[in-house]
Amino acid sequence: FTTPCVPATIPFFEGFENAEIGAYNNNTVPVCWTYLKTGPTANYPNGYVATTAAKTGTKHFYTYRGSTHAGESLLISPETQNLGNGLKRLRFSARNYFTGSSYGQKLSIYSMDGNTASANKTLIKTVVVPTTSYVEFIVYLPLSTTDDYFAFSFDEEAGLNKYIFID
């Protein structure tokens, strides 16, 4: 039995510490978060809570997509109320597992009107995660939105592997 999620009060903090640890074939997220993947392969791309390289605490979110793995890979927030109506920001840290010419570095942040594959999404910002050390990013959430979710999108980058951690 799971209690339905109510809209999150903003501000809120997620450090992944209370989520179950997952694996490539067991996508795990914190309570009320959603991991959404589309594409033809059952296990890839994948994303889950792990203990490989947390910035703070012992856990972080990890995603992997190989250069041939098609489809979307999104970590979607709990429902909010209009993303704070432009008065809030998203602050997070991210790093790559590997760097070099065969590894993708783009991480996009979207606003969404739902947490399903059919939800409409609007790009807020794309950041570059350039290093294997954590880098802090601040993304201001839009004023003129009625969207209630934000999402981290681990976009396909043609011919590139992607291994990104968020904490």
CSV table of N, CA and C in Angstrom, one decimal:
chain,number,residue,atom,x,y,z
A,1,PHE,N,0.8,-1.2,0.0
A,1,PHE,CA,0.0,0.0,0.0
A,1,PHE,C,0.9,1.2,0.0
A,2,THR,N,0.6,2.2,-0.9
A,2,THR,CA,1.4,3.4,-1.0
A,2,THR,C,0.4,4.6,-0.9
A,3,THR,N,0.8,5.5,0.0
A,3,THR,CA,-0.1,6.7,0.1
A,3,THR,C,0.1,7.6,-1.1
A,4,PRO,N,-0.9,8.1,-1.7
A,4,PRO,CA,-0.8,9.0,-2.8
A,4,PRO,C,0.0,10.3,-2.4
A,5,CYS,N,0.8,10.8,-3.4
A,5,CYS,CA,1.6,12.0,-3.1
A,5,CYS,C,0.8,13.2,-3.2
A,6,VAL,N,1.0,14.2,-2.3
A,6,VAL,CA,0.4,15.5,-2.4
A,6,VAL,C,1.4,16.4,-2.9
A,7,PRO,N,1.0,17.5,-3.5
A,7,PRO,CA,2.0,18.5,-4.1
A,7,PRO,C,3.0,18.9,-3.0
A,8,ALA,N,4.3,18.9,-3.5
A,8,ALA,CA,5.4,19.3,-2.6
A,8,ALA,C,5.3,20.7,-2.2
A,9,THR,N,5.6,21.0,-1.0
A,9,THR,CA,5.7,22.4,-0.6
A,9,THR,C,7.1,22.9,-1.0
A,10,ILE,N,7.1,24.1,-1.7
A,10,ILE,CA,8.4,24.6,-2.1
A,10,ILE,C,8.8,25.7,-1.1
A,11,PRO,N,10.0,25.7,-0.7
A,11,PRO,CA,11.1,24.9,-1.1
A,11,PRO,C,11.2,23.5,-0.5
A,12,PHE,N,11.8,22.6,-1.2
A,12,PHE,CA,12.0,21.3,-0.7
A,12,PHE,C,13.4,20.9,-1.1
A,13,PHE,N,13.9,19.9,-0.4
A,13,PHE,CA,15.3,19.4,-0.6
A,13,PHE,C,15.2,17.9,-0.8
A,14,GLU,N,16.0,17.4,-1.8
A,14,GLU,CA,16.2,16.0,-2.0
A,14,GLU,C,17.6,15.6,-2.1
A,15,GLY,N,18.1,14.8,-1.2
A,15,GLY,CA,19.5,14.4,-1.2
A,15,GLY,C,19.6,12.9,-1.5
A,16,PHE,N,18.5,12.2,-1.8
A,16,PHE,CA,18.4,10.8,-2.2
A,16,PHE,C,18.8,9.9,-1.0
A,17,GLU,N,18.9,10.4,0.2
A,17,GLU,CA,19.3,9.5,1.3
A,17,GLU,C,18.2,8.5,1.7
A,18,ASN,N,17.0,8.9,1.5
A,18,ASN,CA,15.9,8.0,2.0
A,18,ASN,C,15.4,7.1,0.9
A,19,ALA,N,16.0,7.1,-0.3
A,19,ALA,CA,15.5,6.3,-1.4
A,19,ALA,C,16.3,4.9,-1.4
A,20,GLU,N,15.6,3.9,-1.9
A,20,GLU,CA,16.2,2.6,-2.1
A,20,GLU,C,17.3,2.7,-3.1
A,21,ILE,N,18.4,1.9,-2.9
A,21,ILE,CA,19.4,1.7,-3.9
A,21,ILE,C,19.0,0.8,-5.0
A,22,GLY,N,19.3,1.2,-6.3
A,22,GLY,CA,18.8,0.5,-7.4
A,22,GLY,C,19.9,-0.1,-8.2
A,23,ALA,N,19.6,-0.5,-9.4
A,23,ALA,CA,20.6,-1.1,-10.3
A,23,ALA,C,20.1,-0.9,-11.8
A,24,TYR,N,20.9,-1.3,-12.7
A,24,TYR,CA,20.6,-1.1,-14.1
A,24,TYR,C,19.2,-1.7,-14.5
A,25,ASN,N,18.8,-2.7,-13.8
A,25,ASN,CA,17.6,-3.3,-14.1
A,25,ASN,C,16.5,-3.1,-13.0
A,26,ASN,N,16.8,-2.1,-12.1
A,26,ASN,CA,15.9,-1.8,-11.0
A,26,ASN,C,16.0,-0.3,-10.8
A,27,ASN,N,15.3,0.5,-11.7
A,27,ASN,CA,15.3,2.0,-11.6
A,27,ASN,C,14.6,2.4,-10.3
A,28,THR,N,15.3,3.1,-9.4
A,28,THR,CA,14.8,3.5,-8.1
A,28,THR,C,14.9,5.1,-8.1
A,29,VAL,N,13.9,5.6,-7.4
A,29,VAL,CA,13.9,7.1,-7.2
A,29,VAL,C,13.3,7.4,-5.8
A,30,PRO,N,13.5,8.6,-5.3
A,30,PRO,CA,12.8,8.9,-4.0
A,30,PRO,C,11.3,8.8,-4.1
A,31,VAL,N,10.6,8.7,-3.0
A,31,VAL,CA,9.2,8.7,-3.0
A,31,VAL,C,8.6,10.0,-3.6
A,32,CYS,N,7.7,9.8,-4.5
A,32,CYS,CA,7.0,10.8,-5.2
A,32,CYS,C,7.7,11.4,-6.4
A,33,TRP,N,8.9,10.9,-6.7
A,33,TRP,CA,9.7,11.2,-7.9
A,33,TRP,C,9.4,10.2,-8.9
A,34,THR,N,9.6,10.5,-10.2
A,34,THR,CA,9.4,9.5,-11.3
A,34,THR,C,10.6,9.4,-12.1
A,35,TYR,N,11.0,8.2,-12.5
A,35,TYR,CA,12.0,8.0,-13.5
A,35,TYR,C,11.3,7.5,-14.8
A,36,LEU,N,11.4,8.2,-15.8
A,36,LEU,CA,10.7,7.9,-17.1
A,36,LEU,C,11.7,7.6,-18.2
A,37,LYS,N,11.6,6.4,-18.8
A,37,LYS,CA,12.5,6.1,-19.9
A,37,LYS,C,11.6,5.6,-21.0
A,38,THR,N,11.9,5.9,-22.2
A,38,THR,CA,11.3,5.4,-23.4
A,38,THR,C,12.3,4.8,-24.3
A,39,GLY,N,11.9,4.0,-25.2
A,39,GLY,CA,12.8,3.4,-26.1
A,39,GLY,C,12.7,1.9,-26.2
A,40,PRO,N,13.4,1.3,-27.2
A,40,PRO,CA,13.2,-0.1,-27.5
A,40,PRO,C,13.9,-1.1,-26.6
A,41,THR,N,14.8,-0.6,-25.7
A,41,THR,CA,15.5,-1.6,-24.9
A,41,THR,C,15.0,-1.5,-23.4
A,42,ALA,N,14.8,-2.7,-22.9
A,42,ALA,CA,14.2,-2.8,-21.5
A,42,ALA,C,15.0,-2.1,-20.4
A,43,ASN,N,16.3,-2.4,-20.4
A,43,ASN,CA,17.1,-1.9,-19.3
A,43,ASN,C,17.9,-0.6,-19.6
A,44,TYR,N,17.9,-0.1,-20.8
A,44,TYR,CA,18.7,1.1,-21.1
A,44,TYR,C,17.9,2.1,-21.9
A,45,PRO,N,18.1,3.3,-21.8
A,45,PRO,CA,18.9,4.0,-20.8
A,45,PRO,C,18.4,3.7,-19.4
A,46,ASN,N,19.2,3.8,-18.3
A,46,ASN,CA,18.7,3.6,-17.0
A,46,ASN,C,19.1,4.7,-16.0
A,47,GLY,N,18.4,4.7,-14.9
A,47,GLY,CA,18.7,5.7,-13.9
A,47,GLY,C,18.2,5.2,-12.6
A,48,TYR,N,19.0,5.4,-11.5
A,48,TYR,CA,18.6,4.9,-10.2
A,48,TYR,C,19.5,5.5,-9.1
A,49,VAL,N,19.0,5.4,-7.9
A,49,VAL,CA,19.8,5.9,-6.7
A,49,VAL,C,20.9,4.9,-6.5
A,50,ALA,N,22.1,5.4,-6.3
A,50,ALA,CA,23.3,4.6,-6.1
A,50,ALA,C,24.2,5.2,-5.0
A,51,THR,N,25.3,4.5,-4.7
A,51,THR,CA,26.2,5.0,-3.7
A,51,THR,C,27.6,5.1,-4.2
A,52,THR,N,27.7,5.2,-5.5
A,52,THR,CA,29.0,5.2,-6.2
A,52,THR,C,29.9,6.4,-5.9
A,53,ALA,N,29.2,7.6,-5.9
A,53,ALA,CA,30.0,8.8,-5.8
A,53,ALA,C,29.1,10.0,-5.3
A,54,ALA,N,28.6,9.9,-4.1
A,54,ALA,CA,27.7,11.0,-3.6
A,54,ALA,C,28.6,12.3,-3.3
A,55,LYS,N,27.9,13.4,-3.5
A,55,LYS,CA,28.6,14.7,-3.1
A,55,LYS,C,28.4,14.9,-1.6
A,56,THR,N,27.2,14.7,-1.1
A,56,THR,CA,26.9,14.8,0.3
A,56,THR,C,26.2,13.5,0.7
A,57,GLY,N,26.3,13.1,1.9
A,57,GLY,CA,25.7,11.9,2.4
A,57,GLY,C,26.3,10.7,1.7
A,58,THR,N,25.5,9.7,1.5
A,58,THR,CA,26.0,8.5,0.9
A,58,THR,C,25.4,8.1,-0.4
A,59,LYS,N,24.3,8.8,-0.8
A,59,LYS,CA,23.6,8.4,-2.0
A,59,LYS,C,23.5,9.6,-3.0
A,60,HIS,N,23.2,9.2,-4.3
A,60,HIS,CA,23.0,10.2,-5.4
A,60,HIS,C,22.2,9.5,-6.4
A,61,PHE,N,21.8,10.3,-7.5
A,61,PHE,CA,21.1,9.7,-8.6
A,61,PHE,C,22.1,9.5,-9.7
A,62,TYR,N,22.0,8.3,-10.4
A,62,TYR,CA,23.0,8.0,-11.4
A,62,TYR,C,22.2,7.6,-12.7
A,63,THR,N,22.7,8.0,-13.8
A,63,THR,CA,22.1,7.6,-15.1
A,63,THR,C,23.2,7.2,-16.0
A,64,TYR,N,22.8,6.2,-16.8
A,64,TYR,CA,23.7,5.7,-17.9
A,64,TYR,C,22.9,5.5,-19.2
A,65,ARG,N,23.5,5.9,-20.2
A,65,ARG,CA,22.9,5.6,-21.6
A,65,ARG,C,24.1,5.4,-22.5
A,66,GLY,N,24.0,4.3,-23.2
A,66,GLY,CA,25.1,4.0,-24.2
A,66,GLY,C,24.8,4.8,-25.5
A,67,SER,N,25.8,4.8,-26.3
A,67,SER,CA,25.8,5.6,-27.5
A,67,SER,C,24.7,5.1,-28.5
A,68,THR,N,24.2,3.8,-28.3
A,68,THR,CA,23.2,3.3,-29.2
A,68,THR,C,21.8,3.2,-28.5
A,69,HIS,N,21.7,3.7,-27.3
A,69,HIS,CA,20.4,3.6,-26.6
A,69,HIS,C,19.5,4.7,-26.9
A,70,ALA,N,18.4,4.4,-27.6
A,70,ALA,CA,17.5,5.5,-28.1
A,70,ALA,C,16.4,5.7,-27.0
A,71,GLY,N,15.7,6.8,-27.1
A,71,GLY,CA,14.7,7.1,-26.2
A,71,GLY,C,15.0,8.2,-25.1
A,72,GLU,N,14.0,8.6,-24.4
A,72,GLU,CA,14.2,9.6,-23.4
A,72,GLU,C,14.6,9.0,-22.1
A,73,SER,N,15.2,9.7,-21.2
A,73,SER,CA,15.6,9.4,-19.9
A,73,SER,C,15.4,10.6,-19.0
A,74,LEU,N,14.4,10.6,-18.2
A,74,LEU,CA,14.0,11.7,-17.4
A,74,LEU,C,13.8,11.4,-15.9
A,75,LEU,N,14.4,12.2,-15.0
A,75,LEU,CA,14.1,12.2,-13.6
A,75,LEU,C,13.2,13.3,-13.3
A,76,ILE,N,11.9,13.0,-12.9
A,76,ILE,CA,10.9,14.0,-12.8
A,76,ILE,C,10.5,14.2,-11.3
A,77,SER,N,10.4,15.5,-11.0
A,77,SER,CA,10.2,15.9,-9.6
A,77,SER,C,8.8,15.5,-9.1
A,78,PRO,N,8.6,15.6,-7.8
A,78,PRO,CA,7.2,15.5,-7.3
A,78,PRO,C,6.4,16.6,-7.8
A,79,GLU,N,5.1,16.5,-7.8
A,79,GLU,CA,4.2,17.6,-8.2
A,79,GLU,C,4.4,18.8,-7.2
A,80,THR,N,4.4,20.0,-7.8
A,80,THR,CA,4.5,21.3,-7.0
A,80,THR,C,3.3,22.1,-7.4
A,81,GLN,N,3.3,23.3,-6.9
A,81,GLN,CA,2.2,24.3,-7.3
A,81,GLN,C,2.9,25.3,-8.2
A,82,ASN,N,2.7,25.1,-9.6
A,82,ASN,CA,3.2,26.1,-10.6
A,82,ASN,C,4.7,26.3,-10.4
A,83,LEU,N,5.5,25.4,-10.0
A,83,LEU,CA,6.9,25.5,-9.8
A,83,LEU,C,7.3,26.7,-9.0
A,84,GLY,N,6.5,27.2,-8.1
A,84,GLY,CA,6.8,28.3,-7.3
A,84,GLY,C,6.6,29.7,-7.9
A,85,ASN,N,5.9,29.7,-9.1
A,85,ASN,CA,5.5,30.9,-9.8
A,85,ASN,C,6.7,31.9,-10.0
A,86,GLY,N,7.8,31.4,-10.4
A,86,GLY,CA,8.9,32.2,-10.8
A,86,GLY,C,9.7,32.7,-9.6
A,87,LEU,N,9.3,32.4,-8.4
A,87,LEU,CA,10.0,32.9,-7.2
A,87,LEU,C,11.1,31.9,-6.7
A,88,LYS,N,11.2,30.8,-7.3
A,88,LYS,CA,12.1,29.7,-6.8
A,88,LYS,C,13.2,29.4,-7.9
A,89,ARG,N,14.2,28.6,-7.4
A,89,ARG,CA,15.2,28.2,-8.3
A,89,ARG,C,15.5,26.7,-8.0
A,90,LEU,N,16.2,26.1,-8.9
A,90,LEU,CA,16.6,24.7,-8.7
A,90,LEU,C,18.1,24.7,-8.6
A,91,ARG,N,18.6,24.2,-7.4
A,91,ARG,CA,20.0,24.2,-7.2
A,91,ARG,C,20.4,22.7,-7.0
A,92,PHE,N,21.4,22.3,-7.8
A,92,PHE,CA,21.8,20.9,-7.8
A,92,PHE,C,23.3,20.9,-8.2
A,93,SER,N,23.9,19.7,-7.9
A,93,SER,CA,25.3,19.5,-8.3
A,93,SER,C,25.3,18.3,-9.2
A,94,ALA,N,26.2,18.3,-10.2
A,94,ALA,CA,26.2,17.1,-11.2
A,94,ALA,C,27.7,16.9,-11.5
A,95,ARG,N,28.0,15.7,-11.9
A,95,ARG,CA,29.3,15.3,-12.4
A,95,ARG,C,29.2,14.2,-13.4
A,96,ASN,N,30.2,14.0,-14.2
A,96,ASN,CA,30.4,12.9,-15.1
A,96,ASN,C,31.2,11.8,-14.4
A,97,TYR,N,30.9,10.6,-14.9
A,97,TYR,CA,31.7,9.5,-14.4
A,97,TYR,C,33.0,9.4,-15.2
A,98,PHE,N,32.9,9.7,-16.5
A,98,PHE,CA,34.1,9.7,-17.4
A,98,PHE,C,34.0,11.0,-18.2
A,99,THR,N,35.2,11.4,-18.7
A,99,THR,CA,35.2,12.6,-19.6
A,99,THR,C,36.0,12.1,-20.8
A,100,GLY,N,35.9,12.9,-21.9
A,100,GLY,CA,36.6,12.6,-23.1
A,100,GLY,C,35.6,12.7,-24.3
A,101,SER,N,36.2,12.5,-25.5
A,101,SER,CA,35.4,12.8,-26.7
A,101,SER,C,34.3,11.8,-26.9
A,102,SER,N,34.2,10.7,-26.2
A,102,SER,CA,33.1,9.7,-26.4
A,102,SER,C,32.1,9.8,-25.4
A,103,TYR,N,32.1,10.8,-24.5
A,103,TYR,CA,31.1,10.9,-23.4
A,103,TYR,C,30.3,12.2,-23.5
A,104,GLY,N,29.0,12.1,-23.4
A,104,GLY,CA,28.2,13.3,-23.4
A,104,GLY,C,28.2,14.1,-22.1
A,105,GLN,N,28.0,15.4,-22.3
A,105,GLN,CA,28.0,16.3,-21.1
A,105,GLN,C,26.8,17.1,-20.9
A,106,LYS,N,25.8,16.9,-21.8
A,106,LYS,CA,24.6,17.8,-21.7
A,106,LYS,C,23.5,17.2,-20.7
A,107,LEU,N,23.0,18.1,-19.9
A,107,LEU,CA,21.9,17.8,-19.0
A,107,LEU,C,20.9,18.9,-19.1
A,108,SER,N,19.7,18.6,-19.5
A,108,SER,CA,18.6,19.6,-19.8
A,108,SER,C,17.6,19.6,-18.6
A,109,ILE,N,17.1,20.7,-18.3
A,109,ILE,CA,16.1,20.9,-17.3
A,109,ILE,C,14.8,21.4,-18.0
A,110,TYR,N,13.7,20.7,-17.8
A,110,TYR,CA,12.4,21.0,-18.4
A,110,TYR,C,11.4,21.3,-17.3
A,111,SER,N,10.4,22.1,-17.7
A,111,SER,CA,9.2,22.1,-16.9
A,111,SER,C,8.2,21.2,-17.6
A,112,MET,N,7.3,20.5,-16.8
A,112,MET,CA,6.4,19.6,-17.4
A,112,MET,C,5.0,19.7,-16.8
A,113,ASP,N,4.0,19.4,-17.6
A,113,ASP,CA,2.6,19.5,-17.0
A,113,ASP,C,2.1,18.2,-16.5
A,114,GLY,N,3.0,17.2,-16.4
A,114,GLY,CA,2.7,15.9,-15.8
A,114,GLY,C,3.9,15.1,-15.7
A,115,ASN,N,3.8,13.9,-15.2
A,115,ASN,CA,5.0,13.0,-15.0
A,115,ASN,C,4.9,11.7,-15.8
A,116,THR,N,4.3,11.8,-17.0
A,116,THR,CA,4.1,10.6,-17.9
A,116,THR,C,4.8,10.9,-19.3
A,117,ALA,N,4.9,9.9,-20.1
A,117,ALA,CA,5.5,10.1,-21.4
A,117,ALA,C,4.6,11.0,-22.3
A,118,SER,N,3.3,11.2,-22.0
A,118,SER,CA,2.5,12.0,-22.8
A,118,SER,C,2.5,13.5,-22.4
A,119,ALA,N,3.1,13.8,-21.2
A,119,ALA,CA,3.1,15.1,-20.7
A,119,ALA,C,3.9,16.1,-21.7
A,120,ASN,N,3.4,17.3,-21.7
A,120,ASN,CA,4.1,18.4,-22.4
A,120,ASN,C,5.3,18.8,-21.6
A,121,LYS,N,6.4,19.1,-22.3
A,121,LYS,CA,7.6,19.6,-21.6
A,121,LYS,C,8.1,20.8,-22.3
A,122,THR,N,8.7,21.7,-21.5
A,122,THR,CA,9.2,23.0,-22.1
A,122,THR,C,10.6,23.1,-21.5
A,123,LEU,N,11.6,23.3,-22.4
A,123,LEU,CA,13.0,23.4,-22.0
A,123,LEU,C,13.2,24.7,-21.2
A,124,ILE,N,13.8,24.6,-20.0
A,124,ILE,CA,14.1,25.7,-19.2
A,124,ILE,C,15.6,26.1,-19.5
A,125,LYS,N,16.5,25.1,-19.4
A,125,LYS,CA,17.9,25.4,-19.6
A,125,LYS,C,18.6,24.0,-19.9
A,126,THR,N,19.7,24.1,-20.7
A,126,THR,CA,20.6,23.0,-20.8
A,126,THR,C,22.0,23.4,-20.3
A,127,VAL,N,22.5,22.6,-19.4
A,127,VAL,CA,23.8,22.9,-18.8
A,127,VAL,C,24.8,21.8,-19.3
A,128,VAL,N,26.1,22.2,-19.2
A,128,VAL,CA,27.2,21.2,-19.6
A,128,VAL,C,27.8,20.8,-18.3
A,129,VAL,N,27.9,19.5,-18.2
A,129,VAL,CA,28.6,18.9,-17.0
A,129,VAL,C,30.0,18.4,-17.5
A,130,PRO,N,31.0,19.3,-17.3
A,130,PRO,CA,32.3,19.1,-18.0
A,130,PRO,C,33.3,18.3,-17.3
A,131,THR,N,33.1,17.8,-16.1
A,131,THR,CA,34.2,17.2,-15.3
A,131,THR,C,33.7,16.0,-14.5
A,132,THR,N,34.7,15.3,-13.9
A,132,THR,CA,34.4,14.2,-13.0
A,132,THR,C,34.3,14.7,-11.6
A,133,SER,N,34.4,15.9,-11.4
A,133,SER,CA,34.2,16.5,-10.0
A,133,SER,C,32.8,17.2,-10.0
A,134,TYR,N,32.1,17.2,-8.9
A,134,TYR,CA,30.8,17.9,-8.8
A,134,TYR,C,30.9,19.3,-9.1
A,135,VAL,N,30.0,19.8,-9.9
A,135,VAL,CA,29.8,21.3,-10.2
A,135,VAL,C,28.4,21.7,-9.8
A,136,GLU,N,28.3,22.8,-9.1
A,136,GLU,CA,27.0,23.3,-8.7
A,136,GLU,C,26.3,24.1,-9.8
A,137,PHE,N,25.1,23.9,-10.0
A,137,PHE,CA,24.3,24.6,-11.0
A,137,PHE,C,23.1,25.3,-10.3
A,138,ILE,N,22.7,26.5,-10.8
A,138,ILE,CA,21.5,27.1,-10.3
A,138,ILE,C,20.7,27.5,-11.6
A,139,VAL,N,19.4,27.0,-11.6
A,139,VAL,CA,18.5,27.2,-12.7
A,139,VAL,C,17.3,27.9,-12.1
A,140,TYR,N,17.0,29.0,-12.7
A,140,TYR,CA,15.8,29.8,-12.2
A,140,TYR,C,14.5,29.2,-12.9
A,141,LEU,N,13.5,28.9,-12.1
A,141,LEU,CA,12.3,28.4,-12.6
A,141,LEU,C,11.4,29.5,-13.2
A,142,PRO,N,10.7,29.2,-14.3
A,142,PRO,CA,10.0,30.3,-15.0
A,142,PRO,C,8.8,30.9,-14.2
A,143,LEU,N,8.6,32.2,-14.4
A,143,LEU,CA,7.5,32.9,-13.8
A,143,LEU,C,6.2,32.5,-14.4
A,144,SER,N,6.1,32.4,-15.7
A,144,SER,CA,4.9,32.3,-16.5
A,144,SER,C,4.6,30.9,-16.8
A,145,THR,N,4.5,30.0,-15.8
A,145,THR,CA,4.2,28.6,-16.1
A,145,THR,C,3.1,28.1,-15.2
A,146,THR,N,2.3,27.2,-15.8
A,146,THR,CA,1.3,26.5,-15.0
A,146,THR,C,1.8,25.1,-14.8
A,147,ASP,N,3.0,24.8,-15.3
A,147,ASP,CA,3.5,23.4,-15.1
A,147,ASP,C,3.8,23.2,-13.6
A,148,ASP,N,3.6,22.0,-13.2
A,148,ASP,CA,3.8,21.6,-11.8
A,148,ASP,C,5.0,20.7,-11.5
A,149,TYR,N,5.7,20.4,-12.6
A,149,TYR,CA,6.9,19.4,-12.4
A,149,TYR,C,8.1,20.0,-13.1
A,150,PHE,N,9.3,19.7,-12.6
A,150,PHE,CA,10.5,19.9,-13.4
A,150,PHE,C,11.2,18.6,-13.6
A,151,ALA,N,12.0,18.5,-14.6
A,151,ALA,CA,12.6,17.2,-14.9
A,151,ALA,C,14.1,17.4,-15.4
A,152,PHE,N,14.9,16.5,-14.9
A,152,PHE,CA,16.3,16.4,-15.5
A,152,PHE,C,16.2,15.5,-16.6
A,153,SER,N,16.7,15.9,-17.8
A,153,SER,CA,16.7,15.1,-19.0
A,153,SER,C,18.1,14.7,-19.4
A,154,PHE,N,18.4,13.5,-19.5
A,154,PHE,CA,19.7,13.0,-19.8
A,154,PHE,C,19.7,12.7,-21.3
A,155,ASP,N,19.7,13.8,-22.1
A,155,ASP,CA,19.4,13.7,-23.5
A,155,ASP,C,20.4,12.8,-24.3
A,156,GLU,N,19.9,12.3,-25.4
A,156,GLU,CA,20.7,11.6,-26.3
A,156,GLU,C,21.7,12.6,-26.9
A,157,GLU,N,22.9,12.2,-27.1
A,157,GLU,CA,23.9,12.9,-27.8
A,157,GLU,C,24.5,11.9,-28.8
A,158,ALA,N,24.2,12.1,-30.1
A,158,ALA,CA,24.6,11.2,-31.1
A,158,ALA,C,26.0,10.6,-31.0
A,159,GLY,N,26.0,9.3,-30.9
A,159,GLY,CA,27.3,8.6,-30.8
A,159,GLY,C,28.0,8.6,-29.5
A,160,LEU,N,27.4,9.2,-28.5
A,160,LEU,CA,28.2,9.4,-27.2
A,160,LEU,C,27.5,8.6,-26.1
A,161,ASN,N,28.4,8.1,-25.2
A,161,ASN,CA,27.9,7.5,-24.0
A,161,ASN,C,27.7,8.5,-23.0
A,162,LYS,N,26.8,8.3,-22.0
A,162,LYS,CA,26.5,9.3,-21.0
A,162,LYS,C,26.4,8.6,-19.6
A,163,TYR,N,27.2,9.1,-18.7
A,163,TYR,CA,27.2,8.6,-17.3
A,163,TYR,C,27.2,9.9,-16.4
A,164,ILE,N,26.0,10.2,-15.9
A,164,ILE,CA,25.9,11.5,-15.1
A,164,ILE,C,25.4,11.2,-13.7
A,165,PHE,N,26.0,11.8,-12.7
A,165,PHE,CA,25.5,11.7,-11.3
A,165,PHE,C,24.9,13.1,-10.9
A,166,ILE,N,23.8,13.1,-10.1
A,166,ILE,CA,23.2,14.3,-9.6
A,166,ILE,C,23.1,14.1,-8.1
A,167,ASP,N,23.4,15.1,-7.3
A,167,ASP,CA,23.3,15.1,-5.9
A,167,ASP,C,23.0,16.5,-5.4
